[in-house]
């Protein structure tokens, strides 16, 4: 097993064991690529959503938030292009009968080339030690250069073929690269076909009058159809944004990698409406803003990179992904798209209604352009969780498993632990919980030895443990143990709230933006 898959397996089992993520309807053997969030996962997810919402809506005077319905008039999806163009190229292996996304087969092949390059670089770094110049090595080593060129050429050809809908060439590429079925090892492939990802459902009771609907595949359209409602009722002036979080549904074919690619997931999207011609400037700004939002969490600058798109979605004139280093490599976490006036213009055409903005400065009506930021909440959850999971060797040889969440995102902020279950210590500990619970999610735990309770809180990512002992009864002081350093400090009960607040408040990260 490689180190990467090993680490990923640990993330998945930790998520289950500690009440973060469960397979959906597990007692019925689950439902593929659908997951439920447990007691700690829900708290973590809420905290990530809160960080996003506050950064968008609370900190920006010109961004407001809405909550549109999941079900929408079906013509919405004709106008948005999803009925005709929201397809994945599929290929079946004739021997295993397994179905794959053709583009992902090719991308996985490229990922292997990239892994070879990284291995080469690591080896050289070890060989040359402090004298190693990575940039120079990447630019001059012949094996690295030729692998890099090969990877780029493959991705370029794939992008071009998909853009031109040349599915024949996608199959040829798979054959030329001698890609085999990961399951059967066979290279006998069917032709590549397009498959629409939207889930259908019906509205109405009788079979004749029922209307065919779709579950929304993105939250963005709920924003576009409400553009005028919000602009008029909020008297919004361009540039302004509308933010929304909510469920989206996609009948993903290659649904794997845990909550990375799900069939039901949550998006956090913001459409920023701007005057035509200013899209490049705003696209650049939002790329920067969104990267800043990620970096403020302190999960390591080296774990993020931009990937500018060659192949653009049907609505975009520029697009970039923020990629994150997941346990299975760098993958898309968030998309920033310059969507032009595609959506609003298209809704105008399909409804016959004007979706325009009167610009008082130009004395002119026009359809605004849009720059969108779109991040999957579940994917962000996976980024935070996999980055946090750490195994540490302690003095004496024991290992400690700890979730090093950014404090503001941790599901529980403090745990109060009476040293023993007698002598009035539980009562005092309960009083501390009663006092803190107004401000923080606080846990009370009296079971097992205190060392084991510390480990339990480490595994849940709780930033602070407050231990109540006999001295506490005499002088109203407790020990405050910090999760990452394991340092313990004696402080008075009266100071607890202020000390914890300074470290765990979401505003402490928001202030970095
Ligand atoms: N409105 C634009 C849009 O939906 P997208 O690139 O298709 O763009 C945006 O999706 C983000 O939603 C992705 O960057 C990813 O974080 C998340 N996402 C997309 N499909 C997903 C899936 N099947 N499971 C989990 N998250 C997904």
Short mmCIF file of C-alpha atoms and ligand atoms in Angstrom, two decimals:
data_model
loop_
_atom_site.label_atom_id
_atom_site.label_comp_id
_atom_site.label_asym_id
_atom_site.label_seq_id
_atom_site.Cartn_x
_atom_site.Cartn_y
_atom_site.Cartn_z
CA UNK A 1 0.00 0.00 0.00
CA UNK A 2 1.40 3.42 -0.86
CA UNK A 3 1.77 6.06 1.83
CA UNK A 4 -0.97 8.14 0.16
CA UNK A 5 -3.65 5.45 0.11
CA UNK A 6 -2.66 4.41 3.60
CA UNK A 7 -3.20 7.96 4.89
CA UNK A 8 -6.52 8.23 3.03
CA UNK A 9 -7.79 4.99 4.57
CA UNK A 10 -6.90 6.34 7.99
CA UNK A 11 -8.89 9.52 7.29
CA UNK A 12 -11.96 7.51 6.25
CA UNK A 13 -11.87 5.18 9.23
CA UNK A 14 -11.20 8.02 11.67
CA UNK A 15 -14.18 9.92 10.22
CA UNK A 16 -16.42 6.93 10.92
CA UNK A 17 -15.01 5.97 14.30
CA UNK A 18 -15.30 9.47 15.77
CA UNK A 19 -18.74 10.43 14.47
CA UNK A 20 -17.77 12.67 11.55
CA UNK A 21 -19.03 10.84 8.44
CA UNK A 22 -21.12 7.67 8.01
CA UNK A 23 -22.15 5.89 4.81
CA UNK A 24 -25.78 6.81 4.04
CA UNK A 25 -28.44 4.29 5.17
CA UNK A 26 -25.62 2.02 6.29
CA UNK A 27 -27.88 -0.61 7.89
CA UNK A 28 -29.17 -1.30 4.36
CA UNK A 29 -25.58 -1.67 3.05
CA UNK A 30 -25.36 2.04 2.18
CA UNK A 31 -25.95 3.98 -1.01
CA UNK A 32 -22.99 4.53 -3.26
CA UNK A 33 -21.42 8.00 -3.07
CA UNK A 34 -24.00 9.29 -0.58
CA UNK A 35 -22.94 10.06 2.98
CA UNK A 36 -24.39 11.23 6.29
CA UNK A 37 -22.63 13.57 8.69
CA UNK A 38 -22.48 12.49 12.32
CA UNK A 39 -22.52 14.57 15.47
CA UNK A 40 -18.97 15.89 15.12
CA UNK A 41 -19.02 16.11 11.33
CA UNK A 42 -22.13 18.26 11.39
CA UNK A 43 -20.50 20.68 13.80
CA UNK A 44 -17.35 20.87 11.65
CA UNK A 45 -19.41 21.38 8.50
CA UNK A 46 -21.47 24.14 10.15
CA UNK A 47 -18.27 25.89 11.23
CA UNK A 48 -16.78 25.78 7.71
CA UNK A 49 -20.04 27.11 6.28
CA UNK A 50 -20.09 29.88 8.89
CA UNK A 51 -16.53 30.90 8.01
CA UNK A 52 -17.44 31.07 4.31
CA UNK A 53 -20.74 32.91 4.90
CA UNK A 54 -19.23 35.49 7.20
CA UNK A 55 -16.28 36.09 4.85
CA UNK A 56 -18.69 36.65 1.96
CA UNK A 57 -21.83 38.25 3.38
CA UNK A 58 -20.87 39.79 6.71
CA UNK A 59 -17.56 41.29 5.61
CA UNK A 60 -18.70 42.63 2.23
CA UNK A 61 -21.22 45.43 2.16
CA UNK A 62 -22.04 44.66 -1.46
CA UNK A 63 -22.66 40.90 -1.09
CA UNK A 64 -25.99 39.56 0.18
CA UNK A 65 -27.11 35.99 0.85
CA UNK A 66 -30.18 34.08 -0.30
CA UNK A 67 -31.60 30.57 0.03
CA UNK A 68 -33.31 29.40 -3.18
CA UNK A 69 -35.29 26.16 -3.53
CA UNK A 70 -33.69 22.95 -4.77
CA UNK A 71 -36.57 22.37 -7.20
CA UNK A 72 -36.76 24.89 -10.02
CA UNK A 73 -38.83 25.35 -13.16
CA UNK A 74 -37.43 22.76 -15.61
CA UNK A 75 -36.78 25.32 -18.35
CA UNK A 76 -34.12 26.80 -16.05
CA UNK A 77 -31.91 23.84 -16.97
CA UNK A 78 -32.58 24.20 -20.68
CA UNK A 79 -31.51 27.86 -20.44
CA UNK A 80 -28.46 27.14 -18.31
CA UNK A 81 -27.23 24.58 -20.85
CA UNK A 82 -27.37 21.68 -18.42
CA UNK A 83 -29.95 19.69 -20.40
CA UNK A 84 -27.77 19.73 -23.51
CA UNK A 85 -24.24 20.05 -22.21
CA UNK A 86 -23.93 18.76 -18.65
CA UNK A 87 -22.47 15.46 -19.73
CA UNK A 88 -19.58 13.22 -18.81
CA UNK A 89 -17.76 11.14 -21.42
CA UNK A 90 -18.18 7.50 -20.44
CA UNK A 91 -16.40 4.37 -21.51
CA UNK A 92 -17.10 0.73 -20.56
CA UNK A 93 -14.59 -2.03 -20.24
CA UNK A 94 -15.86 -5.02 -22.21
CA UNK A 95 -14.36 -7.62 -19.91
CA UNK A 96 -15.06 -6.25 -16.41
CA UNK A 97 -18.26 -4.46 -17.57
CA UNK A 98 -17.10 -1.57 -15.39
CA UNK A 99 -17.97 1.96 -16.43
CA UNK A 100 -15.43 4.79 -16.23
CA UNK A 101 -15.19 8.46 -17.02
CA UNK A 102 -12.93 8.53 -20.06
CA UNK A 103 -11.35 11.86 -19.08
CA UNK A 104 -10.57 10.57 -15.59
CA UNK A 105 -8.87 7.45 -16.96
CA UNK A 106 -6.55 9.76 -18.90
CA UNK A 107 -6.09 12.17 -15.98
CA UNK A 108 -5.18 9.27 -13.67
CA UNK A 109 -2.60 8.18 -16.22
CA UNK A 110 -1.13 11.70 -16.18
CA UNK A 111 -1.18 11.73 -12.37
CA UNK A 112 1.08 8.67 -12.46
CA UNK A 113 3.56 10.54 -14.68
CA UNK A 114 3.43 13.48 -12.28
CA UNK A 115 4.06 11.15 -9.35
CA UNK A 116 7.17 9.86 -11.17
CA UNK A 117 8.43 13.44 -11.52
CA UNK A 118 7.88 14.14 -7.82
CA UNK A 119 9.70 10.92 -6.89
CA UNK A 120 12.64 11.97 -9.05
CA UNK A 121 12.74 15.40 -7.39
CA UNK A 122 12.56 13.91 -3.88
CA UNK A 123 15.35 11.48 -4.66
CA UNK A 124 17.57 14.28 -5.93
CA UNK A 125 16.75 16.46 -2.92
CA UNK A 126 17.92 13.66 -0.66
CA UNK A 127 21.08 13.13 -2.71
CA UNK A 128 22.13 16.78 -2.87
CA UNK A 129 20.99 17.84 0.60
CA UNK A 130 21.22 21.56 1.39
CA UNK A 131 22.83 22.34 -1.97
CA UNK A 132 19.70 21.21 -3.84
CA UNK A 133 18.10 23.80 -6.11
CA UNK A 134 14.68 22.35 -6.94
CA UNK A 135 13.76 24.91 -9.59
CA UNK A 136 17.05 24.39 -11.43
CA UNK A 137 16.68 20.60 -11.21
CA UNK A 138 13.16 20.68 -12.65
CA UNK A 139 14.36 22.85 -15.52
CA UNK A 140 17.41 20.79 -16.41
CA UNK A 141 16.89 17.13 -15.56
CA UNK A 142 16.14 15.36 -18.83
CA UNK A 143 13.82 12.71 -17.35
CA UNK A 144 11.79 15.35 -15.51
CA UNK A 145 11.56 17.52 -18.63
CA UNK A 146 10.46 14.71 -20.92
CA UNK A 147 7.85 13.46 -18.44
CA UNK A 148 6.58 17.00 -17.95
CA UNK A 149 6.25 17.49 -21.71
CA UNK A 150 4.49 14.15 -22.08
CA UNK A 151 1.96 14.99 -19.34
CA UNK A 152 1.25 18.41 -20.81
CA UNK A 153 0.79 17.05 -24.34
CA UNK A 154 -1.69 14.41 -23.15
CA UNK A 155 -3.77 16.91 -21.19
CA UNK A 156 -3.75 19.35 -24.08
CA UNK A 157 -5.00 16.73 -26.51
CA UNK A 158 -7.67 15.55 -24.06
CA UNK A 159 -8.84 19.14 -23.53
CA UNK A 160 -9.01 19.81 -27.27
CA UNK A 161 -10.90 16.60 -28.05
CA UNK A 162 -13.45 17.16 -25.29
CA UNK A 163 -13.98 20.74 -26.37
CA UNK A 164 -14.63 19.66 -29.95
CA UNK A 165 -16.76 16.74 -28.67
CA UNK A 166 -14.40 14.46 -30.59
CA UNK A 167 -15.16 11.34 -28.54
CA UNK A 168 -13.52 9.14 -31.13
CA UNK A 169 -10.18 10.83 -30.41
CA UNK A 170 -10.68 10.42 -26.63
CA UNK A 171 -10.97 6.67 -27.21
CA UNK A 172 -7.91 6.71 -29.51
CA UNK A 173 -5.94 8.49 -26.78
CA UNK A 174 -6.90 5.81 -24.23
CA UNK A 175 -5.82 3.11 -26.69
CA UNK A 176 -2.55 4.84 -27.64
CA UNK A 177 -1.61 5.26 -23.97
CA UNK A 178 -2.43 1.59 -23.48
CA UNK A 179 -4.63 2.39 -20.50
CA UNK A 180 -6.11 -0.75 -19.06
CA UNK A 181 -9.15 -1.33 -16.84
CA UNK A 182 -8.02 -0.92 -13.21
CA UNK A 183 -10.25 -3.86 -12.30
CA UNK A 184 -9.64 -6.47 -15.01
CA UNK A 185 -6.42 -5.20 -16.59
CA UNK A 186 -8.09 -5.52 -19.99
CA UNK A 187 -7.68 -2.99 -22.80
CA UNK A 188 -10.91 -3.85 -24.57
CA UNK A 189 -12.97 -0.68 -24.47
CA UNK A 190 -16.34 0.34 -25.90
CA UNK A 191 -16.77 3.66 -27.72
CA UNK A 192 -16.94 6.81 -25.58
CA UNK A 193 -20.49 8.12 -25.05
CA UNK A 194 -21.93 11.22 -23.38
CA UNK A 195 -24.07 10.77 -20.25
CA UNK A 196 -26.18 13.54 -18.63
CA UNK A 197 -25.51 13.99 -14.92
CA UNK A 198 -28.80 15.50 -13.78
CA UNK A 199 -31.19 13.55 -11.56
CA UNK A 200 -34.77 13.64 -12.78
CA UNK A 201 -37.87 13.69 -10.60
CA UNK A 202 -41.57 14.48 -10.99
CA UNK A 203 -43.85 17.16 -9.62
CA UNK A 204 -47.56 16.39 -9.21
CA UNK A 205 -49.65 13.36 -8.33
CA UNK A 206 -51.20 12.02 -11.50
CA UNK A 207 -49.12 10.27 -14.13
CA UNK A 208 -50.55 12.35 -17.04
CA UNK A 209 -50.19 15.80 -15.55
CA UNK A 210 -46.92 15.28 -13.67
CA UNK A 211 -44.15 17.62 -14.69
CA UNK A 212 -40.60 16.40 -15.21
CA UNK A 213 -38.18 18.23 -12.96
CA UNK A 214 -34.50 18.03 -12.12
CA UNK A 215 -32.79 18.19 -8.79
CA UNK A 216 -30.49 21.19 -9.18
CA UNK A 217 -26.96 20.22 -10.26
CA UNK A 218 -25.59 23.60 -9.03
CA UNK A 219 -26.92 26.28 -6.70
CA UNK A 220 -25.87 29.08 -9.08
CA UNK A 221 -29.06 29.07 -11.15
CA UNK A 222 -31.15 29.86 -8.05
CA UNK A 223 -29.10 33.05 -7.85
CA UNK A 224 -29.43 33.97 -11.54
CA UNK A 225 -33.22 33.61 -11.59
CA UNK A 226 -33.40 35.89 -8.52
CA UNK A 227 -31.00 38.49 -9.88
CA UNK A 228 -33.67 41.17 -10.44
CA UNK A 229 -35.60 40.34 -7.24
CA UNK A 230 -32.50 40.95 -5.14
CA UNK A 231 -31.18 43.88 -7.15
CA UNK A 232 -34.50 45.75 -6.98
CA UNK A 233 -35.52 44.95 -3.38
CA UNK A 234 -32.00 45.55 -2.08
CA UNK A 235 -31.43 48.57 -4.38
CA UNK A 236 -28.11 46.99 -5.22
CA UNK A 237 -25.64 48.84 -7.41
CA UNK A 238 -23.11 47.10 -9.62
CA UNK A 239 -20.71 45.59 -8.74
CA UNK A 240 -22.54 43.42 -6.19
CA UNK A 241 -22.71 39.76 -5.26
CA UNK A 242 -25.30 37.20 -4.23
CA UNK A 243 -24.14 34.29 -2.08
CA UNK A 244 -25.84 31.01 -1.33
CA UNK A 245 -25.09 27.65 0.25
CA UNK A 246 -27.15 24.54 -0.38
CA UNK A 247 -27.51 21.03 -1.71
CA UNK A 248 -26.74 20.08 -5.32
CA UNK A 249 -27.17 16.68 -6.98
CA UNK A 250 -25.20 14.95 -9.72
CA UNK A 251 -25.50 11.39 -10.95
CA UNK A 252 -21.73 10.98 -10.88
CA UNK A 253 -20.50 7.89 -12.67
CA UNK A 254 -17.12 7.60 -11.11
CA UNK A 255 -18.22 8.23 -7.58
CA UNK A 256 -15.31 7.27 -5.37
CA UNK A 257 -12.75 8.81 -3.09
CA UNK A 258 -15.16 9.09 -0.18
CA UNK A 259 -16.79 12.54 0.10
CA UNK A 260 -14.59 14.02 -2.66
CA UNK A 261 -17.12 13.15 -5.38
CA UNK A 262 -20.64 12.60 -4.12
CA UNK A 263 -24.06 12.29 -5.72
CA UNK A 264 -25.64 14.61 -3.16
CA UNK A 265 -23.40 17.38 -1.91
CA UNK A 266 -23.40 20.96 -0.76
CA UNK A 267 -22.06 23.98 -2.60
CA UNK A 268 -21.14 27.45 -1.39
CA UNK A 269 -21.42 29.76 -4.37
CA UNK A 270 -21.24 33.48 -4.96
CA UNK A 271 -22.16 35.22 -8.22
CA UNK A 272 -20.58 38.64 -8.54
CA UNK A 273 -22.43 40.89 -11.01
CA UNK A 274 -20.23 43.43 -12.82
CA UNK A 275 -20.28 45.79 -15.81
CA UNK A 276 -19.25 44.09 -19.09
CA UNK A 277 -15.58 44.67 -19.86
CA UNK A 278 -14.47 44.52 -16.22
CA UNK A 279 -14.48 40.72 -15.99
CA UNK A 280 -10.71 40.24 -16.22
CA UNK A 281 -10.05 42.59 -13.35
CA UNK A 282 -12.73 40.98 -11.13
CA UNK A 283 -11.72 37.45 -12.10
CA UNK A 284 -8.17 38.23 -10.94
CA UNK A 285 -9.44 39.84 -7.74
CA UNK A 286 -11.68 36.93 -6.82
CA UNK A 287 -8.91 34.42 -7.49
CA UNK A 288 -6.76 36.34 -5.02
CA UNK A 289 -9.55 36.78 -2.46
CA UNK A 290 -10.45 33.14 -2.46
CA UNK A 291 -6.85 31.98 -2.09
CA UNK A 292 -6.51 34.36 0.85
CA UNK A 293 -9.60 32.80 2.45
CA UNK A 294 -7.96 29.38 2.25
CA UNK A 295 -4.54 30.49 3.44
CA UNK A 296 -6.00 32.30 6.48
CA UNK A 297 -6.86 28.85 7.88
CA UNK A 298 -3.15 28.09 8.17
CA UNK A 299 -3.32 24.66 6.52
CA UNK A 300 0.00 25.16 4.67
CA UNK A 301 0.64 27.38 1.66
CA UNK A 302 2.38 24.47 -0.08
CA UNK A 303 -0.91 22.54 -0.14
CA UNK A 304 -2.64 24.89 -2.58
CA UNK A 305 -2.12 25.76 -6.22
CA UNK A 306 -4.08 27.31 -9.08
CA UNK A 307 -4.91 25.30 -12.16
CA UNK A 308 -6.04 27.49 -15.05
CA UNK A 309 -8.38 25.67 -17.41
CA UNK A 310 -7.62 24.81 -21.02
CA UNK A 311 -11.04 23.28 -21.53
CA UNK A 312 -13.74 25.78 -20.56
CA UNK A 313 -17.29 24.92 -19.47
CA UNK A 314 -20.04 25.98 -21.84
CA UNK A 315 -20.63 29.23 -19.94
CA UNK A 316 -17.11 30.50 -19.19
CA UNK A 317 -14.54 32.77 -20.86
CA UNK A 318 -11.92 32.05 -18.19
CA UNK A 319 -11.77 29.54 -15.36
CA UNK A 320 -9.35 28.42 -12.71
CA UNK A 321 -9.42 25.85 -9.95
CA UNK A 322 -7.88 26.18 -6.55
CA UNK A 323 -6.40 22.73 -6.07
CA UNK A 324 -5.60 21.23 -2.69
CA UNK A 325 -3.20 18.48 -1.79
CA UNK A 326 -5.61 15.74 -0.72
CA UNK A 327 -4.18 12.39 0.46
CA UNK A 328 -4.57 11.18 -3.15
CA UNK A 329 -2.79 14.17 -4.69
CA UNK A 330 -3.59 17.71 -5.87
CA UNK A 331 -7.28 17.92 -6.89
CA UNK A 332 -9.88 20.61 -7.46
CA UNK A 333 -11.28 22.17 -4.31
CA UNK A 334 -12.87 25.34 -5.66
CA UNK A 335 -13.64 26.88 -9.04
CA UNK A 336 -13.48 30.56 -10.00
CA UNK A 337 -15.26 31.19 -13.29
CA UNK A 338 -15.76 34.22 -15.47
CA UNK A 339 -19.26 33.34 -16.75
CA UNK A 340 -19.75 36.39 -19.04
CA UNK A 341 -23.44 37.29 -19.52
CA UNK A 342 -24.20 33.71 -20.59
CA UNK A 343 -26.71 32.81 -17.87
CA UNK A 344 -28.69 36.04 -17.59
CA UNK A 345 -28.86 36.43 -21.41
CA UNK A 346 -30.00 32.87 -21.79
CA UNK A 347 -32.73 33.27 -19.14
CA UNK A 348 -33.85 36.41 -21.02
CA UNK A 349 -34.20 34.37 -24.20
CA UNK A 350 -36.11 31.52 -22.58
CA UNK A 351 -38.45 33.70 -20.48
CA UNK A 352 -38.86 36.68 -22.81
CA UNK A 353 -38.24 38.87 -19.74
CA UNK A 354 -35.55 41.51 -19.46
CA UNK A 355 -32.86 40.75 -16.87
CA UNK A 356 -30.99 44.04 -17.15
CA UNK A 357 -29.38 46.58 -14.95
CA UNK A 358 -29.84 50.29 -15.40
CA UNK A 359 -26.43 51.89 -14.97
CA UNK A 360 -27.04 55.44 -13.75
CA UNK A 361 -23.49 56.51 -14.57
CA UNK A 362 -23.67 55.40 -18.21
CA UNK A 363 -27.41 56.08 -18.46
CA UNK A 364 -27.72 52.68 -20.11
CA UNK A 365 -29.40 49.28 -19.64
CA UNK A 366 -27.30 46.16 -19.99
CA UNK A 367 -27.02 42.49 -18.99
CA UNK A 368 -24.33 42.32 -16.31
CA UNK A 369 -21.35 40.00 -16.56
CA UNK A 370 -20.66 37.54 -13.77
CA UNK A 371 -17.62 36.21 -11.95
CA UNK A 372 -18.47 33.19 -9.85
CA UNK A 373 -16.70 31.52 -6.94
CA UNK A 374 -17.90 27.98 -6.26
CA UNK A 375 -16.63 25.61 -3.59
CA UNK A 376 -17.95 22.25 -2.45
CA UNK A 377 -18.56 22.27 1.30
CA UNK A 378 -17.98 18.51 1.54
CA UNK A 379 -14.74 18.79 -0.41
CA UNK A 380 -13.60 21.58 1.90
CA UNK A 381 -14.55 19.33 4.82
CA UNK A 382 -12.34 16.57 3.38
CA UNK A 383 -9.47 19.04 2.90
CA UNK A 384 -9.74 20.22 6.52
CA UNK A 385 -10.12 16.71 7.94
CA UNK A 386 -7.33 15.09 5.96
CA UNK A 387 -4.97 17.99 6.66
CA UNK A 388 -5.76 17.80 10.38
CA UNK A 389 -5.25 14.08 10.96
CA UNK A 390 -1.83 13.62 12.52
CA UNK A 391 -0.06 10.76 14.25
CA UNK A 392 2.60 11.85 16.68
CA UNK A 393 5.24 9.77 18.40
CA UNK A 394 5.42 10.74 22.02
CA UNK A 395 8.30 10.43 24.47
CA UNK A 396 8.19 6.89 25.75
CA UNK A 397 7.18 5.49 22.38
CA UNK A 398 3.38 5.85 22.51
CA UNK A 399 1.54 7.38 19.55
CA UNK A 400 -1.06 10.08 19.79
CA UNK A 401 -3.70 10.57 17.10
CA UNK A 402 -4.76 14.17 16.96
CA UNK A 403 -6.98 16.23 14.68
CA UNK A 404 -5.15 19.55 14.37
CA UNK A 405 -8.11 21.54 13.10
CA UNK A 406 -7.85 25.31 12.86
CA UNK A 407 -9.29 26.18 16.29
CA UNK A 408 -12.24 28.14 14.92
CA UNK A 409 -13.39 25.12 12.89
CA UNK A 410 -13.09 22.48 15.62
CA UNK A 411 -16.46 20.82 16.39
CA UNK A 412 -16.03 21.27 20.16
CA UNK A 413 -13.98 24.06 21.63
CA UNK A 414 -13.42 22.82 25.17
CA UNK A 415 -13.85 19.70 27.29
CA UNK A 416 -14.22 19.95 31.06
CA UNK A 417 -12.82 16.97 32.96
CA UNK A 418 -13.13 16.39 36.73
CA UNK A 419 -9.99 14.57 37.83
CA UNK A 420 -12.05 12.12 39.91
CA UNK A 421 -15.76 11.36 40.14
CA UNK A 422 -16.12 12.45 43.78
CA UNK A 423 -15.30 15.10 46.39
CA UNK A 424 -17.41 17.74 44.61
CA UNK A 425 -15.18 17.86 41.50
CA UNK A 426 -17.96 16.78 39.05
CA UNK A 427 -20.23 19.51 40.47
CA UNK A 428 -17.62 22.22 39.93
CA UNK A 429 -16.85 20.88 36.45
CA UNK A 430 -20.56 20.97 35.59
CA UNK A 431 -20.74 24.59 36.76
CA UNK A 432 -17.88 25.49 34.41
CA UNK A 433 -19.68 23.78 31.49
CA UNK A 434 -22.85 25.72 32.37
CA UNK A 435 -20.87 28.94 32.24
CA UNK A 436 -19.00 28.25 28.99
CA UNK A 437 -21.84 26.70 26.99
CA UNK A 438 -23.34 30.09 26.14
CA UNK A 439 -20.27 30.91 24.08
CA UNK A 440 -18.74 27.60 23.01
CA UNK A 441 -19.68 24.04 22.18
CA UNK A 442 -18.42 22.46 25.41
CA UNK A 443 -18.15 18.79 26.43
CA UNK A 444 -18.28 17.27 29.90
CA UNK A 445 -16.37 13.98 30.33
CA UNK A 446 -15.76 12.11 33.57
CA UNK A 447 -15.22 8.57 32.25
CA UNK A 448 -11.78 6.81 32.36
CA UNK A 449 -8.41 8.07 33.51
CA UNK A 450 -7.65 11.66 32.62
CA UNK A 451 -4.86 10.65 30.17
CA UNK A 452 -7.36 8.62 28.15
CA UNK A 453 -9.80 11.48 28.18
CA UNK A 454 -7.10 13.79 26.79
CA UNK A 455 -6.46 11.29 23.97
CA UNK A 456 -10.18 11.12 23.22
CA UNK A 457 -10.39 14.90 22.90
CA UNK A 458 -7.20 14.96 20.76
CA UNK A 459 -8.85 12.51 18.37
CA UNK A 460 -11.88 14.82 18.11
CA UNK A 461 -9.70 17.89 17.61
CA UNK A 462 -10.90 19.73 20.74
CA UNK A 463 -8.53 22.69 21.27
CA UNK A 464 -8.79 22.89 25.08
CA UNK A 465 -9.16 20.48 27.98
CA UNK A 466 -9.99 22.01 31.36
CA UNK A 467 -9.16 19.76 34.29
CA UNK A 468 -10.79 20.31 37.66
CA UNK A 469 -8.85 18.93 40.65
CA UNK A 470 -8.85 19.28 44.43
CA UNK A 471 -6.89 22.51 44.28
CA UNK A 472 -9.70 23.95 42.14
CA UNK A 473 -12.06 23.70 45.12
CA UNK A 474 -9.65 25.72 47.22
CA UNK A 475 -8.51 28.48 44.89
CA UNK A 476 -10.93 28.41 41.91
CA UNK A 477 -8.12 27.53 39.48
CA UNK A 478 -7.98 24.76 36.86
CA UNK A 479 -5.42 23.38 34.42
CA UNK A 480 -5.92 24.40 30.82
CA UNK A 481 -4.32 21.94 28.37
CA UNK A 482 -3.71 23.04 24.82
CA UNK A 483 -4.26 20.41 22.11
CA UNK A 484 -1.25 20.92 19.82
CA UNK A 485 1.50 21.61 22.33
CA UNK A 486 -0.07 19.52 25.16
CA UNK A 487 1.18 22.29 27.47
CA UNK A 488 -0.76 22.71 30.69
CA UNK A 489 -1.23 25.98 32.47
CA UNK A 490 -2.82 26.82 35.80
CA UNK A 491 -5.39 29.58 35.39
CA UNK A 492 -8.35 30.92 37.32
CA UNK A 493 -11.83 29.83 36.30
CA UNK A 494 -12.86 33.45 35.83
CA UNK A 495 -10.25 33.86 33.05
CA UNK A 496 -11.26 30.75 31.05
CA UNK A 497 -13.79 32.36 28.76
CA UNK A 498 -11.56 35.23 27.63
CA UNK A 499 -8.52 33.03 27.04
CA UNK A 500 -10.45 30.46 24.99
CA UNK A 501 -12.45 33.09 23.11
CA UNK A 502 -9.28 34.77 21.82
CA UNK A 503 -8.14 31.54 20.19
CA UNK A 504 -11.31 29.89 18.92
CA UNK A 505 -13.46 32.76 17.62
CA UNK A 506 -14.08 32.67 13.88
CA UNK A 507 -13.33 36.41 13.89
CA UNK A 508 -9.67 35.57 14.62
CA UNK A 509 -9.41 34.06 11.11
CA UNK A 510 -11.72 36.57 9.46
CA UNK A 511 -9.40 39.36 10.62
CA UNK A 512 -6.61 37.88 8.49
CA UNK A 513 -8.61 38.44 5.28
N1 LIG B 1 -21.64 26.68 -10.46
C1 LIG B 1 -20.43 26.18 -10.96
C2 LIG B 1 -20.17 24.80 -10.59
O1 LIG B 1 -21.05 24.10 -10.10
P1 LIG B 1 -18.32 22.94 -10.61
O2 LIG B 1 -16.86 23.08 -10.91
O3 LIG B 1 -19.09 21.94 -11.35
O4 LIG B 1 -18.91 24.39 -10.86
C3 LIG B 1 -17.99 23.62 -8.11
O5 LIG B 1 -18.50 22.70 -9.06
C4 LIG B 1 -17.44 22.92 -6.90
O6 LIG B 1 -18.42 22.04 -6.35
C5 LIG B 1 -16.23 22.03 -7.17
O7 LIG B 1 -15.04 22.78 -7.15
C6 LIG B 1 -16.30 21.04 -6.03
O8 LIG B 1 -15.71 21.58 -4.86
C7 LIG B 1 -17.78 20.90 -5.79
N2 LIG B 1 -18.30 19.68 -6.43
C8 LIG B 1 -18.65 19.50 -7.72
N3 LIG B 1 -19.09 18.25 -7.93
C9 LIG B 1 -19.02 17.60 -6.74
C10 LIG B 1 -19.35 16.29 -6.29
N4 LIG B 1 -19.86 15.38 -7.12
N5 LIG B 1 -19.13 15.98 -5.00
C11 LIG B 1 -18.64 16.89 -4.13
N6 LIG B 1 -18.33 18.15 -4.50
C12 LIG B 1 -18.52 18.51 -5.77
#
